């Protein structure tokens, strides 16, 4: 997710350092539904005088169409650029007055807003009032829209000159074809330039609805206060006019494809992958642990050992899964000198094939589990991180004890679990490969 807009609360960082380590596994997550139908997740924490709140909707970039690619992103971005008659300057000034931070968030599945404020009455009331107006009564002012469209178009034109974004867009399109996951999240110059204010209003009223809202609250308020906050934030949201159309299923790849794109950069940018796993996949933990061994564990990973340490072919090489509502990407990435691209790609592919065929060693699995379980508390060492997990649990309807069970589920993973899960989800014979660099020829 990306965030924007912040106003001076520098002293919170100092407080966070002073009171670090306030959270641990075994979080008492409280869950209920607001009067307007929003699902609410709350963790009461009085260690700091802070309140973190987020509201997510089924309004991510997967709700774009090819003709209006970029609409979800632009709608999310424009939310706090004018609301209920307030200009963006009015909003910024009122946020600064109480030292609050407000940010829009968006990814393929979700979009929404998050707020951090002091929990004292004046600051909390003013910042929540702003958030409520922005979520319920955005103006999408025409002048700001034209300015932001110009900014997005300029950014897209700049991206079209850079090997990283060029490769990533080609990779997503090849992986997902006509599925919405294959659309560029920020859109294209030709689609963004055609978007009108009415498009944003229609998208907002269709997707920012109370029935799909997930409200996460962490911080220095009681359950009663949290319930009042959730009701305030959701009371004026639009109601859904029917159900959203289901997403088409992600089609597994049937054969390998290699795409070579010319670029004058001194380094070749290489991406390999397949549609990987969904957030609810029963193989989630074997794939999560296995990927740490393959390419997610930094200098401890196999890919780094083979590509960087033994042969010096790349400064970094990585792999990761992005679990989404439907299978998100499994991706391997590296950059290397243009004249080393073929060798680096061959070594990467051979390392992946061995891992999928044979699985990890007992020592690799033991070290991976030790690291993932030992570092787990760091995933929850701030209210903001906890807020992110509450949103995740709500958005993907994960069990309330998801965090409690996380280390136990990692510990349960066996050698055979990793091997069989990778063989089910990552077929080296059907991978998409994108190479950006050189003359675009082999």
GROMACS .gro file of C-alpha atoms in nm:
model
  442
    1UNK     CA    1   0.000   0.000   0.000
    2UNK     CA    2   0.108   0.360  -0.049
    3UNK     CA    3   0.038   0.652   0.180
    4UNK     CA    4   0.036   1.025   0.134
    5UNK     CA    5  -0.003   1.344   0.333
    6UNK     CA    6   0.146   1.384   0.673
    7UNK     CA    7   0.142   1.667   0.919
    8UNK     CA    8   0.393   1.729   1.195
    9UNK     CA    9   0.370   1.471   1.466
   10UNK     CA   10   0.741   1.419   1.493
   11UNK     CA   11   0.719   1.381   1.866
   12UNK     CA   12   0.517   1.061   1.825
   13UNK     CA   13   0.827   0.895   1.684
   14UNK     CA   14   1.016   0.990   1.997
   15UNK     CA   15   0.738   0.851   2.215
   16UNK     CA   16   0.729   0.535   2.010
   17UNK     CA   17   1.098   0.479   2.079
   18UNK     CA   18   1.049   0.540   2.449
   19UNK     CA   19   0.759   0.298   2.471
   20UNK     CA   20   0.868   0.041   2.212
   21UNK     CA   21   0.771  -0.320   2.262
   22UNK     CA   22   0.419  -0.250   2.381
   23UNK     CA   23   0.265  -0.518   2.163
   24UNK     CA   24   0.306  -0.892   2.162
   25UNK     CA   25   0.137  -1.200   2.025
   26UNK     CA   26  -0.189  -1.290   2.195
   27UNK     CA   27  -0.357  -0.966   2.096
   28UNK     CA   28  -0.708  -0.932   2.239
   29UNK     CA   29  -0.883  -0.848   1.914
   30UNK     CA   30  -1.245  -0.740   1.959
   31UNK     CA   31  -1.476  -0.769   1.661
   32UNK     CA   32  -1.830  -0.650   1.591
   33UNK     CA   33  -2.045  -0.493   1.322
   34UNK     CA   34  -2.135  -0.125   1.325
   35UNK     CA   35  -2.493  -0.004   1.313
   36UNK     CA   36  -2.447   0.061   0.940
   37UNK     CA   37  -2.306  -0.283   0.860
   38UNK     CA   38  -1.929  -0.217   0.863
   39UNK     CA   39  -1.710  -0.487   1.017
   40UNK     CA   40  -1.502  -0.350   1.304
   41UNK     CA   41  -1.175  -0.484   1.454
   42UNK     CA   42  -1.039  -0.322   1.768
   43UNK     CA   43  -0.736  -0.359   1.995
   44UNK     CA   44  -0.743  -0.148   2.310
   45UNK     CA   45  -0.397  -0.017   2.400
   46UNK     CA   46  -0.333   0.259   2.653
   47UNK     CA   47   0.049   0.249   2.648
   48UNK     CA   48   0.067   0.562   2.431
   49UNK     CA   49  -0.175   0.856   2.397
   50UNK     CA   50  -0.238   0.767   2.035
   51UNK     CA   51  -0.520   0.642   1.820
   52UNK     CA   52  -0.478   0.469   1.483
   53UNK     CA   53  -0.781   0.413   1.262
   54UNK     CA   54  -0.823   0.276   0.911
   55UNK     CA   55  -1.125   0.218   0.689
   56UNK     CA   56  -1.091  -0.012   0.387
   57UNK     CA   57  -1.332  -0.088   0.103
   58UNK     CA   58  -1.357  -0.330  -0.188
   59UNK     CA   59  -1.226  -0.050  -0.408
   60UNK     CA   60  -0.877  -0.162  -0.513
   61UNK     CA   61  -0.739  -0.152  -0.865
   62UNK     CA   62  -0.901  -0.490  -0.942
   63UNK     CA   63  -1.226  -0.291  -0.978
   64UNK     CA   64  -1.084  -0.101  -1.277
   65UNK     CA   65  -1.172  -0.186  -1.635
   66UNK     CA   66  -0.932  -0.180  -1.929
   67UNK     CA   67  -1.112   0.128  -2.065
   68UNK     CA   68  -1.081   0.317  -1.735
   69UNK     CA   69  -0.756   0.181  -1.593
   70UNK     CA   70  -0.633   0.415  -1.320
   71UNK     CA   71  -0.983   0.514  -1.200
   72UNK     CA   72  -0.954   0.335  -0.864
   73UNK     CA   73  -0.615   0.491  -0.798
   74UNK     CA   74  -0.725   0.842  -0.892
   75UNK     CA   75  -1.044   0.814  -0.683
   76UNK     CA   76  -0.842   0.707  -0.379
   77UNK     CA   77  -0.588   0.983  -0.433
   78UNK     CA   78  -0.855   1.253  -0.468
   79UNK     CA   79  -1.051   1.169  -0.153
   80UNK     CA   80  -0.875   1.419   0.074
   81UNK     CA   81  -0.831   1.695  -0.184
   82UNK     CA   82  -1.165   1.849  -0.096
   83UNK     CA   83  -1.463   1.734   0.112
   84UNK     CA   84  -1.788   1.883   0.240
   85UNK     CA   85  -1.693   2.223   0.100
   86UNK     CA   86  -1.344   2.222   0.254
   87UNK     CA   87  -1.052   2.278   0.019
   88UNK     CA   88  -0.738   2.067   0.038
   89UNK     CA   89  -0.570   2.363   0.208
   90UNK     CA   90  -0.848   2.369   0.471
   91UNK     CA   91  -0.801   1.996   0.531
   92UNK     CA   92  -0.423   2.026   0.558
   93UNK     CA   93  -0.451   2.320   0.796
   94UNK     CA   94  -0.696   2.140   1.025
   95UNK     CA   95  -0.481   1.828   1.030
   96UNK     CA   96  -0.173   2.033   1.114
   97UNK     CA   97  -0.367   2.209   1.390
   98UNK     CA   98  -0.404   1.881   1.578
   99UNK     CA   99  -0.082   1.717   1.455
  100UNK     CA  100  -0.266   1.433   1.281
  101UNK     CA  101  -0.164   1.218   0.988
  102UNK     CA  102  -0.412   1.112   0.722
  103UNK     CA  103  -0.325   0.889   0.428
  104UNK     CA  104  -0.497   0.719   0.137
  105UNK     CA  105  -0.414   0.355   0.079
  106UNK     CA  106  -0.469   0.131  -0.221
  107UNK     CA  107  -0.359  -0.208  -0.353
  108UNK     CA  108  -0.512  -0.450  -0.606
  109UNK     CA  109  -0.785  -0.568  -0.365
  110UNK     CA  110  -0.849  -0.277  -0.128
  111UNK     CA  111  -0.857   0.101  -0.097
  112UNK     CA  112  -0.926   0.329   0.196
  113UNK     CA  113  -0.784   0.577   0.443
  114UNK     CA  114  -0.584   0.563   0.763
  115UNK     CA  115  -0.556   0.818   1.043
  116UNK     CA  116  -0.312   0.865   1.329
  117UNK     CA  117  -0.404   1.117   1.594
  118UNK     CA  118  -0.348   1.195   1.955
  119UNK     CA  119  -0.615   1.034   2.170
  120UNK     CA  120  -0.688   1.349   2.371
  121UNK     CA  121  -1.043   1.473   2.320
  122UNK     CA  122  -0.982   1.788   2.113
  123UNK     CA  123  -0.728   1.629   1.878
  124UNK     CA  124  -0.920   1.305   1.840
  125UNK     CA  125  -1.255   1.476   1.779
  126UNK     CA  126  -1.122   1.718   1.518
  127UNK     CA  127  -0.922   1.460   1.325
  128UNK     CA  128  -1.203   1.202   1.326
  129UNK     CA  129  -1.447   1.468   1.210
  130UNK     CA  130  -1.218   1.540   0.915
  131UNK     CA  131  -1.181   1.172   0.832
  132UNK     CA  132  -1.558   1.124   0.846
  133UNK     CA  133  -1.625   1.410   0.604
  134UNK     CA  134  -1.354   1.292   0.366
  135UNK     CA  135  -1.488   0.936   0.358
  136UNK     CA  136  -1.853   1.031   0.333
  137UNK     CA  137  -1.860   1.358   0.137
  138UNK     CA  138  -1.560   1.387  -0.097
  139UNK     CA  139  -1.598   1.671  -0.348
  140UNK     CA  140  -1.351   1.560  -0.616
  141UNK     CA  141  -1.307   1.927  -0.716
  142UNK     CA  142  -1.265   1.972  -1.091
  143UNK     CA  143  -0.959   2.198  -1.065
  144UNK     CA  144  -0.774   1.954  -0.841
  145UNK     CA  145  -0.876   1.665  -1.066
  146UNK     CA  146  -0.725   1.823  -1.377
  147UNK     CA  147  -0.407   1.901  -1.185
  148UNK     CA  148  -0.379   1.546  -1.050
  149UNK     CA  149  -0.451   1.392  -1.388
  150UNK     CA  150  -0.166   1.597  -1.531
  151UNK     CA  151   0.059   1.483  -1.247
  152UNK     CA  152  -0.033   1.115  -1.293
  153UNK     CA  153   0.015   1.138  -1.671
  154UNK     CA  154   0.358   1.298  -1.625
  155UNK     CA  155   0.453   1.020  -1.383
  156UNK     CA  156   0.334   0.753  -1.626
  157UNK     CA  157   0.533   0.911  -1.908
  158UNK     CA  158   0.838   0.912  -1.685
  159UNK     CA  159   0.781   0.546  -1.591
  160UNK     CA  160   0.767   0.454  -1.959
  161UNK     CA  161   1.135   0.552  -1.986
  162UNK     CA  162   1.256   0.347  -1.689
  163UNK     CA  163   1.345  -0.024  -1.717
  164UNK     CA  164   1.199  -0.123  -1.379
  165UNK     CA  165   0.841   0.000  -1.437
  166UNK     CA  166   0.853  -0.109  -1.803
  167UNK     CA  167   0.943  -0.463  -1.696
  168UNK     CA  168   0.692  -0.476  -1.410
  169UNK     CA  169   0.401  -0.368  -1.630
  170UNK     CA  170   0.491  -0.619  -1.901
  171UNK     CA  171   0.527  -0.890  -1.635
  172UNK     CA  172   0.185  -0.822  -1.480
  173UNK     CA  173   0.016  -0.812  -1.820
  174UNK     CA  174   0.177  -1.141  -1.931
  175UNK     CA  175   0.095  -1.310  -1.600
  176UNK     CA  176  -0.273  -1.216  -1.589
  177UNK     CA  177  -0.383  -1.141  -1.946
  178UNK     CA  178  -0.730  -0.984  -1.937
  179UNK     CA  179  -0.776  -1.036  -1.561
  180UNK     CA  180  -0.796  -0.705  -1.367
  181UNK     CA  181  -0.477  -0.800  -1.178
  182UNK     CA  182  -0.297  -0.748  -1.509
  183UNK     CA  183  -0.402  -0.383  -1.541
  184UNK     CA  184  -0.151  -0.112  -1.447
  185UNK     CA  185  -0.268   0.026  -1.112
  186UNK     CA  186  -0.199   0.389  -1.201
  187UNK     CA  187  -0.355   0.340  -1.544
  188UNK     CA  188  -0.226   0.444  -1.883
  189UNK     CA  189  -0.183   0.788  -2.033
  190UNK     CA  190  -0.471   0.728  -2.274
  191UNK     CA  191  -0.711   0.603  -2.002
  192UNK     CA  192  -0.626   0.856  -1.730
  193UNK     CA  193  -0.655   1.147  -1.973
  194UNK     CA  194  -1.019   1.051  -2.043
  195UNK     CA  195  -1.134   1.020  -1.679
  196UNK     CA  196  -1.397   1.272  -1.574
  197UNK     CA  197  -1.523   1.387  -1.236
  198UNK     CA  198  -1.843   1.189  -1.286
  199UNK     CA  199  -1.635   0.871  -1.328
  200UNK     CA  200  -1.485   0.928  -0.981
  201UNK     CA  201  -1.824   1.002  -0.827
  202UNK     CA  202  -1.976   0.688  -0.979
  203UNK     CA  203  -1.681   0.473  -0.864
  204UNK     CA  204  -1.702   0.620  -0.514
  205UNK     CA  205  -2.076   0.557  -0.475
  206UNK     CA  206  -2.044   0.203  -0.608
  207UNK     CA  207  -1.742   0.092  -0.405
  208UNK     CA  208  -1.700   0.308  -0.093
  209UNK     CA  209  -2.010   0.158   0.067
  210UNK     CA  210  -2.087   0.066   0.424
  211UNK     CA  211  -2.152  -0.299   0.344
  212UNK     CA  212  -1.790  -0.356   0.234
  213UNK     CA  213  -1.625  -0.129   0.490
  214UNK     CA  214  -1.366  -0.277   0.728
  215UNK     CA  215  -1.281  -0.046   1.017
  216UNK     CA  216  -0.967  -0.116   1.222
  217UNK     CA  217  -0.901   0.073   1.546
  218UNK     CA  218  -0.594   0.049   1.769
  219UNK     CA  219  -0.507   0.268   2.061
  220UNK     CA  220  -0.599   0.469   2.362
  221UNK     CA  221  -0.979   0.444   2.363
  222UNK     CA  222  -1.227   0.215   2.535
  223UNK     CA  223  -1.452  -0.037   2.362
  224UNK     CA  224  -1.745   0.201   2.406
  225UNK     CA  225  -1.549   0.488   2.249
  226UNK     CA  226  -1.431   0.261   1.966
  227UNK     CA  227  -1.790   0.160   1.891
  228UNK     CA  228  -1.892   0.528   1.874
  229UNK     CA  229  -1.599   0.601   1.638
  230UNK     CA  230  -1.696   0.312   1.409
  231UNK     CA  231  -2.058   0.428   1.400
  232UNK     CA  232  -1.950   0.785   1.324
  233UNK     CA  233  -1.721   0.679   1.038
  234UNK     CA  234  -1.973   0.442   0.878
  235UNK     CA  235  -2.307   0.615   0.944
  236UNK     CA  236  -2.304   0.840   0.637
  237UNK     CA  237  -2.139   0.604   0.391
  238UNK     CA  238  -2.334   0.518   0.075
  239UNK     CA  239  -2.520   0.188   0.072
  240UNK     CA  240  -2.443  -0.075  -0.188
  241UNK     CA  241  -2.674  -0.077  -0.488
  242UNK     CA  242  -2.663  -0.453  -0.536
  243UNK     CA  243  -2.358  -0.672  -0.516
  244UNK     CA  244  -2.039  -0.610  -0.706
  245UNK     CA  245  -1.974  -0.847  -0.996
  246UNK     CA  246  -1.746  -1.137  -0.902
  247UNK     CA  247  -1.393  -1.124  -1.035
  248UNK     CA  248  -1.305  -1.368  -1.311
  249UNK     CA  249  -1.087  -1.657  -1.202
  250UNK     CA  250  -0.713  -1.629  -1.255
  251UNK     CA  251  -0.615  -1.864  -1.538
  252UNK     CA  252  -0.305  -2.077  -1.468
  253UNK     CA  253  -0.028  -2.041  -1.727
  254UNK     CA  254  -0.005  -2.332  -1.970
  255UNK     CA  255   0.334  -2.263  -2.127
  256UNK     CA  256   0.647  -2.059  -2.076
  257UNK     CA  257   0.679  -1.715  -2.232
  258UNK     CA  258   0.988  -1.497  -2.259
  259UNK     CA  259   0.949  -1.128  -2.338
  260UNK     CA  260   1.256  -0.924  -2.433
  261UNK     CA  261   1.224  -0.548  -2.435
  262UNK     CA  262   1.499  -0.316  -2.563
  263UNK     CA  263   1.639  -0.047  -2.333
  264UNK     CA  264   1.968   0.147  -2.323
  265UNK     CA  265   2.024   0.090  -1.948
  266UNK     CA  266   2.362  -0.059  -1.857
  267UNK     CA  267   2.190  -0.329  -1.651
  268UNK     CA  268   1.932  -0.581  -1.764
  269UNK     CA  269   1.622  -0.604  -1.544
  270UNK     CA  270   1.492  -0.962  -1.521
  271UNK     CA  271   1.161  -1.083  -1.379
  272UNK     CA  272   1.030  -1.441  -1.365
  273UNK     CA  273   0.708  -1.569  -1.219
  274UNK     CA  274   0.366  -1.728  -1.224
  275UNK     CA  275   0.034  -1.655  -1.052
  276UNK     CA  276   0.116  -1.785  -0.704
  277UNK     CA  277  -0.131  -1.815  -0.420
  278UNK     CA  278  -0.436  -1.649  -0.269
  279UNK     CA  279  -0.451  -1.520   0.088
  280UNK     CA  280  -0.676  -1.814   0.186
  281UNK     CA  281  -0.467  -2.084   0.019
  282UNK     CA  282  -0.411  -2.385   0.249
  283UNK     CA  283  -0.051  -2.390   0.123
  284UNK     CA  284   0.011  -2.036   0.251
  285UNK     CA  285   0.254  -2.127   0.530
  286UNK     CA  286   0.458  -2.390   0.339
  287UNK     CA  287   0.498  -2.140   0.054
  288UNK     CA  288   0.577  -1.857   0.296
  289UNK     CA  289   0.847  -2.058   0.471
  290UNK     CA  290   0.978  -2.211   0.148
  291UNK     CA  291   1.010  -1.873  -0.018
  292UNK     CA  292   1.220  -1.748   0.272
  293UNK     CA  293   1.466  -2.026   0.190
  294UNK     CA  294   1.452  -1.977  -0.186
  295UNK     CA  295   1.476  -1.600  -0.220
  296UNK     CA  296   1.306  -1.419   0.063
  297UNK     CA  297   1.572  -1.454   0.330
  298UNK     CA  298   1.822  -1.203   0.194
  299UNK     CA  299   2.181  -1.321   0.221
  300UNK     CA  300   2.061  -1.653   0.366
  301UNK     CA  301   1.860  -1.744   0.056
  302UNK     CA  302   1.956  -1.996  -0.210
  303UNK     CA  303   1.919  -1.753  -0.497
  304UNK     CA  304   2.155  -1.506  -0.331
  305UNK     CA  305   2.403  -1.782  -0.261
  306UNK     CA  306   2.403  -1.911  -0.618
  307UNK     CA  307   2.367  -1.588  -0.817
  308UNK     CA  308   2.552  -1.334  -0.602
  309UNK     CA  309   2.785  -1.507  -0.358
  310UNK     CA  310   2.922  -1.786  -0.579
  311UNK     CA  311   2.923  -1.607  -0.915
  312UNK     CA  312   2.893  -1.234  -0.853
  313UNK     CA  313   2.626  -1.198  -1.121
  314UNK     CA  314   2.397  -0.957  -0.936
  315UNK     CA  315   2.403  -0.728  -0.636
  316UNK     CA  316   2.068  -0.862  -0.522
  317UNK     CA  317   1.824  -1.132  -0.627
  318UNK     CA  318   1.496  -1.201  -0.452
  319UNK     CA  319   1.169  -1.389  -0.468
  320UNK     CA  320   0.832  -1.330  -0.303
  321UNK     CA  321   0.463  -1.414  -0.311
  322UNK     CA  322   0.195  -1.145  -0.305
  323UNK     CA  323  -0.112  -1.329  -0.172
  324UNK     CA  324  -0.434  -1.161  -0.282
  325UNK     CA  325  -0.803  -1.251  -0.289
  326UNK     CA  326  -0.716  -1.458  -0.594
  327UNK     CA  327  -0.369  -1.594  -0.671
  328UNK     CA  328  -0.129  -1.302  -0.662
  329UNK     CA  329   0.212  -1.305  -0.826
  330UNK     CA  330   0.505  -1.525  -0.735
  331UNK     CA  331   0.800  -1.323  -0.858
  332UNK     CA  332   1.176  -1.358  -0.885
  333UNK     CA  333   1.372  -1.044  -0.971
  334UNK     CA  334   1.731  -0.940  -1.032
  335UNK     CA  335   1.942  -0.687  -1.219
  336UNK     CA  336   2.268  -0.774  -1.386
  337UNK     CA  337   2.512  -0.648  -1.648
  338UNK     CA  338   2.372  -0.684  -1.996
  339UNK     CA  339   2.645  -0.923  -2.106
  340UNK     CA  340   2.579  -1.144  -1.800
  341UNK     CA  341   2.201  -1.160  -1.840
  342UNK     CA  342   2.190  -1.502  -2.008
  343UNK     CA  343   2.421  -1.662  -1.750
  344UNK     CA  344   2.237  -1.503  -1.456
  345UNK     CA  345   1.900  -1.614  -1.593
  346UNK     CA  346   2.027  -1.969  -1.650
  347UNK     CA  347   2.158  -1.992  -1.292
  348UNK     CA  348   1.835  -1.849  -1.152
  349UNK     CA  349   1.621  -2.094  -1.345
  350UNK     CA  350   1.842  -2.390  -1.249
  351UNK     CA  351   1.829  -2.292  -0.880
  352UNK     CA  352   1.450  -2.269  -0.893
  353UNK     CA  353   1.418  -2.604  -1.073
  354UNK     CA  354   1.631  -2.778  -0.808
  355UNK     CA  355   1.433  -2.621  -0.527
  356UNK     CA  356   1.097  -2.719  -0.675
  357UNK     CA  357   1.217  -3.074  -0.753
  358UNK     CA  358   1.400  -3.148  -0.427
  359UNK     CA  359   1.267  -2.899  -0.172
  360UNK     CA  360   1.481  -2.749   0.105
  361UNK     CA  361   1.731  -2.929   0.324
  362UNK     CA  362   1.659  -3.001   0.690
  363UNK     CA  363   1.913  -2.735   0.797
  364UNK     CA  364   1.760  -2.474   0.565
  365UNK     CA  365   1.413  -2.542   0.702
  366UNK     CA  366   1.530  -2.531   1.063
  367UNK     CA  367   1.712  -2.198   1.017
  368UNK     CA  368   1.417  -2.047   0.829
  369UNK     CA  369   1.168  -2.142   1.099
  370UNK     CA  370   1.399  -2.014   1.374
  371UNK     CA  371   1.432  -1.678   1.199
  372UNK     CA  372   1.064  -1.639   1.110
  373UNK     CA  373   0.940  -1.738   1.455
  374UNK     CA  374   1.212  -1.548   1.642
  375UNK     CA  375   1.149  -1.228   1.450
  376UNK     CA  376   0.770  -1.254   1.465
  377UNK     CA  377   0.731  -1.006   1.757
  378UNK     CA  378   0.890  -0.739   1.534
  379UNK     CA  379   0.587  -0.768   1.308
  380UNK     CA  380   0.374  -0.636   1.595
  381UNK     CA  381   0.603  -0.388   1.766
  382UNK     CA  382   0.397  -0.077   1.694
  383UNK     CA  383   0.030   0.022   1.690
  384UNK     CA  384   0.058   0.104   1.321
  385UNK     CA  385   0.176  -0.249   1.239
  386UNK     CA  386  -0.105  -0.395   1.448
  387UNK     CA  387  -0.351  -0.174   1.262
  388UNK     CA  388  -0.224  -0.316   0.933
  389UNK     CA  389  -0.281  -0.671   1.055
  390UNK     CA  390  -0.631  -0.589   1.181
  391UNK     CA  391  -0.717  -0.455   0.837
  392UNK     CA  392  -0.570  -0.765   0.677
  393UNK     CA  393  -0.772  -0.994   0.904
  394UNK     CA  394  -1.088  -0.801   0.829
  395UNK     CA  395  -1.039  -0.759   0.456
  396UNK     CA  396  -0.959  -1.125   0.395
  397UNK     CA  397  -1.185  -1.259   0.672
  398UNK     CA  398  -0.899  -1.436   0.846
  399UNK     CA  399  -0.965  -1.591   1.190
  400UNK     CA  400  -0.931  -1.361   1.491
  401UNK     CA  401  -0.651  -1.580   1.629
  402UNK     CA  402  -0.453  -1.552   1.303
  403UNK     CA  403  -0.165  -1.374   1.474
  404UNK     CA  404  -0.165  -1.610   1.773
  405UNK     CA  405  -0.147  -1.909   1.540
  406UNK     CA  406   0.109  -1.756   1.302
  407UNK     CA  407   0.427  -1.887   1.477
  408UNK     CA  408   0.262  -2.223   1.540
  409UNK     CA  409   0.168  -2.257   1.174
  410UNK     CA  410   0.524  -2.173   1.071
  411UNK     CA  411   0.658  -2.432   1.314
  412UNK     CA  412   0.430  -2.702   1.172
  413UNK     CA  413   0.574  -2.676   0.821
  414UNK     CA  414   0.766  -2.987   0.711
  415UNK     CA  415   1.015  -3.055   0.434
  416UNK     CA  416   0.749  -3.241   0.238
  417UNK     CA  417   0.499  -2.955   0.290
  418UNK     CA  418   0.734  -2.707   0.124
  419UNK     CA  419   0.830  -2.939  -0.161
  420UNK     CA  420   0.475  -3.044  -0.246
  421UNK     CA  421   0.336  -2.690  -0.211
  422UNK     CA  422   0.596  -2.547  -0.451
  423UNK     CA  423   0.529  -2.828  -0.697
  424UNK     CA  424   0.159  -2.740  -0.689
  425UNK     CA  425   0.205  -2.366  -0.730
  426UNK     CA  426   0.535  -2.293  -0.909
  427UNK     CA  427   0.593  -2.478  -1.236
  428UNK     CA  428   0.928  -2.373  -1.385
  429UNK     CA  429   0.806  -2.495  -1.726
  430UNK     CA  430   0.526  -2.238  -1.748
  431UNK     CA  431   0.691  -1.925  -1.615
  432UNK     CA  432   0.675  -1.580  -1.764
  433UNK     CA  433   1.018  -1.421  -1.806
  434UNK     CA  434   1.064  -1.052  -1.885
  435UNK     CA  435   1.406  -0.911  -1.973
  436UNK     CA  436   1.443  -0.536  -2.017
  437UNK     CA  437   1.778  -0.424  -2.158
  438UNK     CA  438   1.999  -0.435  -2.463
  439UNK     CA  439   1.852  -0.452  -2.812
  440UNK     CA  440   1.561  -0.674  -2.709
  441UNK     CA  441   1.707  -0.970  -2.898
  442UNK     CA  442   1.844  -1.291  -2.755
   0.00000   0.00000   0.00000
